[in-house]
């Protein structure tokens, strides 16, 4: 079973024109945190009838777990833990995740709104994303160590967290990490965004020693190298130095995986770097690139949890990313 600590977000996607983007000061292909001036935007999307709105569970870690669940098929093969508000958005997301087979153990923050991401699709398949974290940033360590949730931790064999959680739940991450080391269970973290290794450098330095697997993209890896003063800029060297950082669980050698969009995935394991080519795809067939990295992780997780060879796990991740590139958002077909 895969246990994931996430920022639970509900993606609210619709098609708009340039005038609508201009009205809220948004760029056609961008991602920002919501400001006060975007309150009306959310009100129109959630409560109005002007737009044909599509609601999909979102957030990078949650998407990865949804993809893993889709591959594994067995109901509740994945568990999603995080914080939502006591509102209809949170209820809708929980129902959608349940329909996909994921188990959810979500802390409910009274009086808070569930985190959402407005995804505004415009000409040329551009996407402007406006994220409102709200309750997602309110997760508490006490929820993790409650009897019900901790029993799920103990049942789980694999733990996956996002660096986004360093902002509010570093103690939660280290508690999971301590347990993973004690029981020799696999612990994996996503670097998640280039700025995190600067903004939360101390927290990341605390958590990285727990990591048996580190995944990220090339921008995130190079940003970490700069912020951690590796004094190298060549990506292969960055990967090696990241793998050689101090590690608590000596029974597992660290694996580092770095994606590079259309370039091969770089994987460092057992002192060796291997490149895995991605599946070619024409620009006409690409609908949305935003969830491809999440899908890669999900495909990898599913195979790794089944103890398949590393090369097969990476290949499944590549195939998952290829699949998600051809749909809007992280949209998964429901299994029979």
Tab-separated table of N, CA and C in Angstrom, residues 88-159:
chain	number	residue	atom	x	y	z
A	88	UNK	N	-18.455	22.137	0.575
A	88	UNK	CA	-18.897	21.237	-0.496
A	88	UNK	C	-17.747	20.855	-1.413
A	89	UNK	N	-16.778	21.757	-1.604
A	89	UNK	CA	-15.633	21.452	-2.467
A	89	UNK	C	-14.870	20.246	-1.923
A	90	UNK	N	-14.667	20.225	-0.602
A	90	UNK	CA	-13.985	19.094	0.022
A	90	UNK	C	-14.780	17.806	-0.110
A	91	UNK	N	-16.078	17.904	0.040
A	91	UNK	CA	-16.944	16.728	-0.106
A	91	UNK	C	-16.902	16.211	-1.540
A	92	UNK	N	-16.953	17.145	-2.493
A	92	UNK	CA	-16.907	16.748	-3.911
A	92	UNK	C	-15.603	16.027	-4.218
A	93	UNK	N	-14.495	16.558	-3.727
A	93	UNK	CA	-13.196	15.947	-4.004
A	93	UNK	C	-13.102	14.557	-3.389
A	94	UNK	N	-13.556	14.417	-2.167
A	94	UNK	CA	-13.522	13.109	-1.507
A	94	UNK	C	-14.337	12.086	-2.298
A	95	UNK	N	-15.499	12.498	-2.798
A	95	UNK	CA	-16.338	11.595	-3.590
A	95	UNK	C	-15.660	11.204	-4.899
A	96	UNK	N	-15.005	12.166	-5.544
A	96	UNK	CA	-14.304	11.871	-6.791
A	96	UNK	C	-13.145	10.899	-6.553
A	97	UNK	N	-12.407	11.099	-5.481
A	97	UNK	CA	-11.285	10.211	-5.160
A	97	UNK	C	-11.783	8.813	-4.810
A	98	UNK	N	-12.887	8.747	-4.085
A	98	UNK	CA	-13.466	7.449	-3.736
A	98	UNK	C	-13.901	6.703	-4.991
A	99	UNK	N	-14.455	7.431	-5.937
A	99	UNK	CA	-14.896	6.820	-7.193
A	99	UNK	C	-13.714	6.223	-7.950
A	100	UNK	N	-12.541	6.839	-7.804
A	100	UNK	CA	-11.333	6.341	-8.475
A	100	UNK	C	-10.637	5.233	-7.694
A	101	UNK	N	-11.123	4.929	-6.488
A	101	UNK	CA	-10.570	3.819	-5.723
A	101	UNK	C	-9.574	4.195	-4.663
A	102	UNK	N	-9.248	5.498	-4.548
A	102	UNK	CA	-8.289	5.939	-3.531
A	102	UNK	C	-8.945	5.960	-2.153
A	103	UNK	N	-8.185	5.592	-1.145
A	103	UNK	CA	-8.656	5.782	0.223
A	103	UNK	C	-8.236	7.186	0.666
A	104	UNK	N	-9.129	7.887	1.337
A	104	UNK	CA	-8.811	9.224	1.833
A	104	UNK	C	-8.974	9.262	3.348
A	105	UNK	N	-7.986	9.848	3.998
A	105	UNK	CA	-8.062	10.146	5.430
A	105	UNK	C	-7.704	11.619	5.567
A	106	UNK	N	-8.705	12.459	5.357
A	106	UNK	CA	-8.481	13.895	5.256
A	106	UNK	C	-8.887	14.603	6.541
A	107	UNK	N	-7.965	15.340	7.091
A	107	UNK	CA	-8.279	16.203	8.217
A	107	UNK	C	-9.190	17.326	7.726
A	108	UNK	N	-10.221	17.654	8.496
A	108	UNK	CA	-11.150	18.726	8.126
A	108	UNK	C	-10.907	19.929	9.028
A	109	UNK	N	-10.556	21.053	8.417
A	109	UNK	CA	-10.320	22.299	9.157
A	109	UNK	C	-11.612	23.112	9.188
A	110	UNK	N	-12.197	23.213	10.343
A	110	UNK	CA	-13.463	23.930	10.473
A	110	UNK	C	-13.293	25.400	10.119
A	111	UNK	N	-14.244	25.901	9.340
A	111	UNK	CA	-14.227	27.305	8.951
A	111	UNK	C	-13.293	27.640	7.811
A	112	UNK	N	-12.567	26.658	7.293
A	112	UNK	CA	-11.623	26.902	6.188
A	112	UNK	C	-12.206	26.400	4.877
A	113	UNK	N	-11.707	26.958	3.784
A	113	UNK	CA	-12.086	26.503	2.455
A	113	UNK	C	-11.107	25.443	1.968
A	114	UNK	N	-11.626	24.467	1.263
A	114	UNK	CA	-10.754	23.467	0.648
A	114	UNK	C	-9.897	24.125	-0.432
A	115	UNK	N	-8.656	23.721	-0.531
A	115	UNK	CA	-7.763	24.265	-1.540
A	115	UNK	C	-8.262	23.985	-2.941
A	116	UNK	N	-8.130	24.961	-3.804
A	116	UNK	CA	-8.595	24.827	-5.183
A	116	UNK	C	-7.571	25.421	-6.136
A	117	UNK	N	-7.659	24.982	-7.377
A	117	UNK	CA	-6.832	25.561	-8.432
A	117	UNK	C	-7.718	25.851	-9.626
A	118	UNK	N	-7.872	27.119	-9.942
A	118	UNK	CA	-8.620	27.493	-11.138
A	118	UNK	C	-7.717	27.299	-12.348
A	119	UNK	N	-8.162	26.469	-13.283
A	119	UNK	CA	-7.393	26.190	-14.496
A	119	UNK	C	-8.147	26.804	-15.664
A	120	UNK	N	-7.627	27.895	-16.191
A	120	UNK	CA	-8.305	28.655	-17.236
A	120	UNK	C	-7.633	28.369	-18.580
A	121	UNK	N	-8.346	27.632	-19.419
A	121	UNK	CA	-7.817	27.202	-20.716
A	121	UNK	C	-8.170	28.251	-21.760
A	122	UNK	N	-7.159	28.693	-22.512
A	122	UNK	CA	-7.388	29.698	-23.554
A	122	UNK	C	-6.797	29.221	-24.867
A	123	UNK	N	-6.779	30.080	-25.851
A	123	UNK	CA	-6.335	29.720	-27.197
A	123	UNK	C	-4.955	29.088	-27.182
A	124	UNK	N	-4.763	28.077	-28.049
A	124	UNK	CA	-3.478	27.409	-28.158
A	124	UNK	C	-3.205	26.422	-27.050
A	125	UNK	N	-4.285	25.958	-26.392
A	125	UNK	CA	-4.181	25.000	-25.278
A	125	UNK	C	-3.352	25.554	-24.122
A	126	UNK	N	-3.284	26.884	-24.013
A	126	UNK	CA	-2.601	27.510	-22.883
A	126	UNK	C	-3.444	27.370	-21.625
A	127	UNK	N	-2.750	27.303	-20.488
A	127	UNK	CA	-3.443	27.161	-19.216
A	127	UNK	C	-2.887	28.152	-18.203
A	128	UNK	N	-3.780	28.960	-17.676
A	128	UNK	CA	-3.420	29.878	-16.601
A	128	UNK	C	-3.991	29.309	-15.314
A	129	UNK	N	-3.105	29.011	-14.348
A	129	UNK	CA	-3.534	28.342	-13.115
A	129	UNK	C	-3.416	29.294	-11.928
A	130	UNK	N	-4.508	29.417	-11.201
A	130	UNK	CA	-4.559	30.292	-10.034
A	130	UNK	C	-4.901	29.431	-8.816
A	131	UNK	N	-3.934	29.246	-7.934
A	131	UNK	CA	-4.083	28.299	-6.825
A	131	UNK	C	-4.406	29.017	-5.518
A	132	UNK	N	-5.413	28.484	-4.839
A	132	UNK	CA	-5.792	28.957	-3.513
A	132	UNK	C	-5.594	27.796	-2.546
A	133	UNK	N	-4.523	27.839	-1.750
A	133	UNK	CA	-4.170	26.706	-0.890
A	133	UNK	C	-5.149	26.523	0.268
A	134	UNK	N	-5.502	27.595	0.943
A	134	UNK	CA	-6.467	27.552	2.049
A	134	UNK	C	-6.186	26.384	2.996
A	135	UNK	N	-7.136	25.459	3.132
A	135	UNK	CA	-7.011	24.377	4.116
A	135	UNK	C	-5.833	23.456	3.849
A	136	UNK	N	-5.388	23.360	2.605
A	136	UNK	CA	-4.265	22.468	2.284
A	136	UNK	C	-3.027	22.801	3.097
A	137	UNK	N	-2.910	24.059	3.550
A	137	UNK	CA	-1.745	24.499	4.309
A	137	UNK	C	-1.944	24.374	5.819
A	138	UNK	N	-3.036	23.723	6.227
A	138	UNK	CA	-3.373	23.685	7.656
A	138	UNK	C	-3.230	22.302	8.272
A	139	UNK	N	-2.559	21.378	7.581
A	139	UNK	CA	-2.452	20.019	8.107
A	139	UNK	C	-1.665	19.995	9.418
A	140	UNK	N	-2.133	19.155	10.365
A	140	UNK	CA	-1.534	19.075	11.691
A	140	UNK	C	-0.949	17.685	11.969
A	141	UNK	N	0.180	17.688	12.650
A	141	UNK	CA	0.853	16.449	13.039
A	141	UNK	C	-0.056	15.547	13.872
A	142	UNK	N	-0.926	16.141	14.670
A	142	UNK	CA	-1.814	15.363	15.537
A	142	UNK	C	-2.731	14.444	14.740
A	143	UNK	N	-3.080	14.850	13.512
A	143	UNK	CA	-3.930	13.996	12.667
A	143	UNK	C	-3.180	12.737	12.253
A	144	UNK	N	-1.900	12.889	11.915
A	144	UNK	CA	-1.095	11.734	11.502
A	144	UNK	C	-1.014	10.686	12.603
A	145	UNK	N	-0.794	11.125	13.838
A	145	UNK	CA	-0.552	10.168	14.921
A	145	UNK	C	-1.839	9.736	15.627
A	146	UNK	N	-2.991	10.145	15.089
A	146	UNK	CA	-4.252	9.610	15.611
A	146	UNK	C	-4.292	8.112	15.355
A	147	UNK	N	-5.024	7.386	16.165
A	147	UNK	CA	-5.027	5.918	16.092
A	147	UNK	C	-5.375	5.425	14.690
A	148	UNK	N	-6.398	6.016	14.080
A	148	UNK	CA	-6.861	5.526	12.778
A	148	UNK	C	-5.817	5.743	11.692
A	149	UNK	N	-5.270	6.958	11.630
A	149	UNK	CA	-4.315	7.260	10.559
A	149	UNK	C	-2.994	6.537	10.788
A	150	UNK	N	-2.538	6.479	12.044
A	150	UNK	CA	-1.269	5.801	12.288
A	150	UNK	C	-1.359	4.309	11.992
A	151	UNK	N	-2.518	3.725	12.174
A	151	UNK	CA	-2.673	2.307	11.827
A	151	UNK	C	-2.499	2.095	10.325
A	152	UNK	N	-2.912	3.095	9.527
A	152	UNK	CA	-2.717	3.012	8.073
A	152	UNK	C	-1.243	3.183	7.734
A	153	UNK	N	-0.566	4.082	8.446
A	153	UNK	CA	0.884	4.218	8.271
A	153	UNK	C	1.563	2.861	8.467
A	154	UNK	N	1.178	2.171	9.523
A	154	UNK	CA	1.798	0.889	9.844
A	154	UNK	C	1.477	-0.192	8.812
A	155	UNK	N	0.332	-0.069	8.150
A	155	UNK	CA	-0.048	-1.028	7.109
A	155	UNK	C	0.668	-0.753	5.789
A	156	UNK	N	1.164	0.464	5.618
A	156	UNK	CA	1.721	0.892	4.340
A	156	UNK	C	3.160	0.413	4.172
A	157	UNK	N	3.530	0.199	2.922
A	157	UNK	CA	4.881	-0.266	2.614
A	157	UNK	C	5.705	0.788	1.891
A	158	UNK	N	5.056	1.873	1.477
A	158	UNK	CA	5.724	2.889	0.662
A	158	UNK	C	5.148	4.251	1.025
A	159	UNK	N	6.028	5.249	1.187
A	159	UNK	CA	5.593	6.587	1.583
A	159	UNK	C	6.067	7.615	0.559
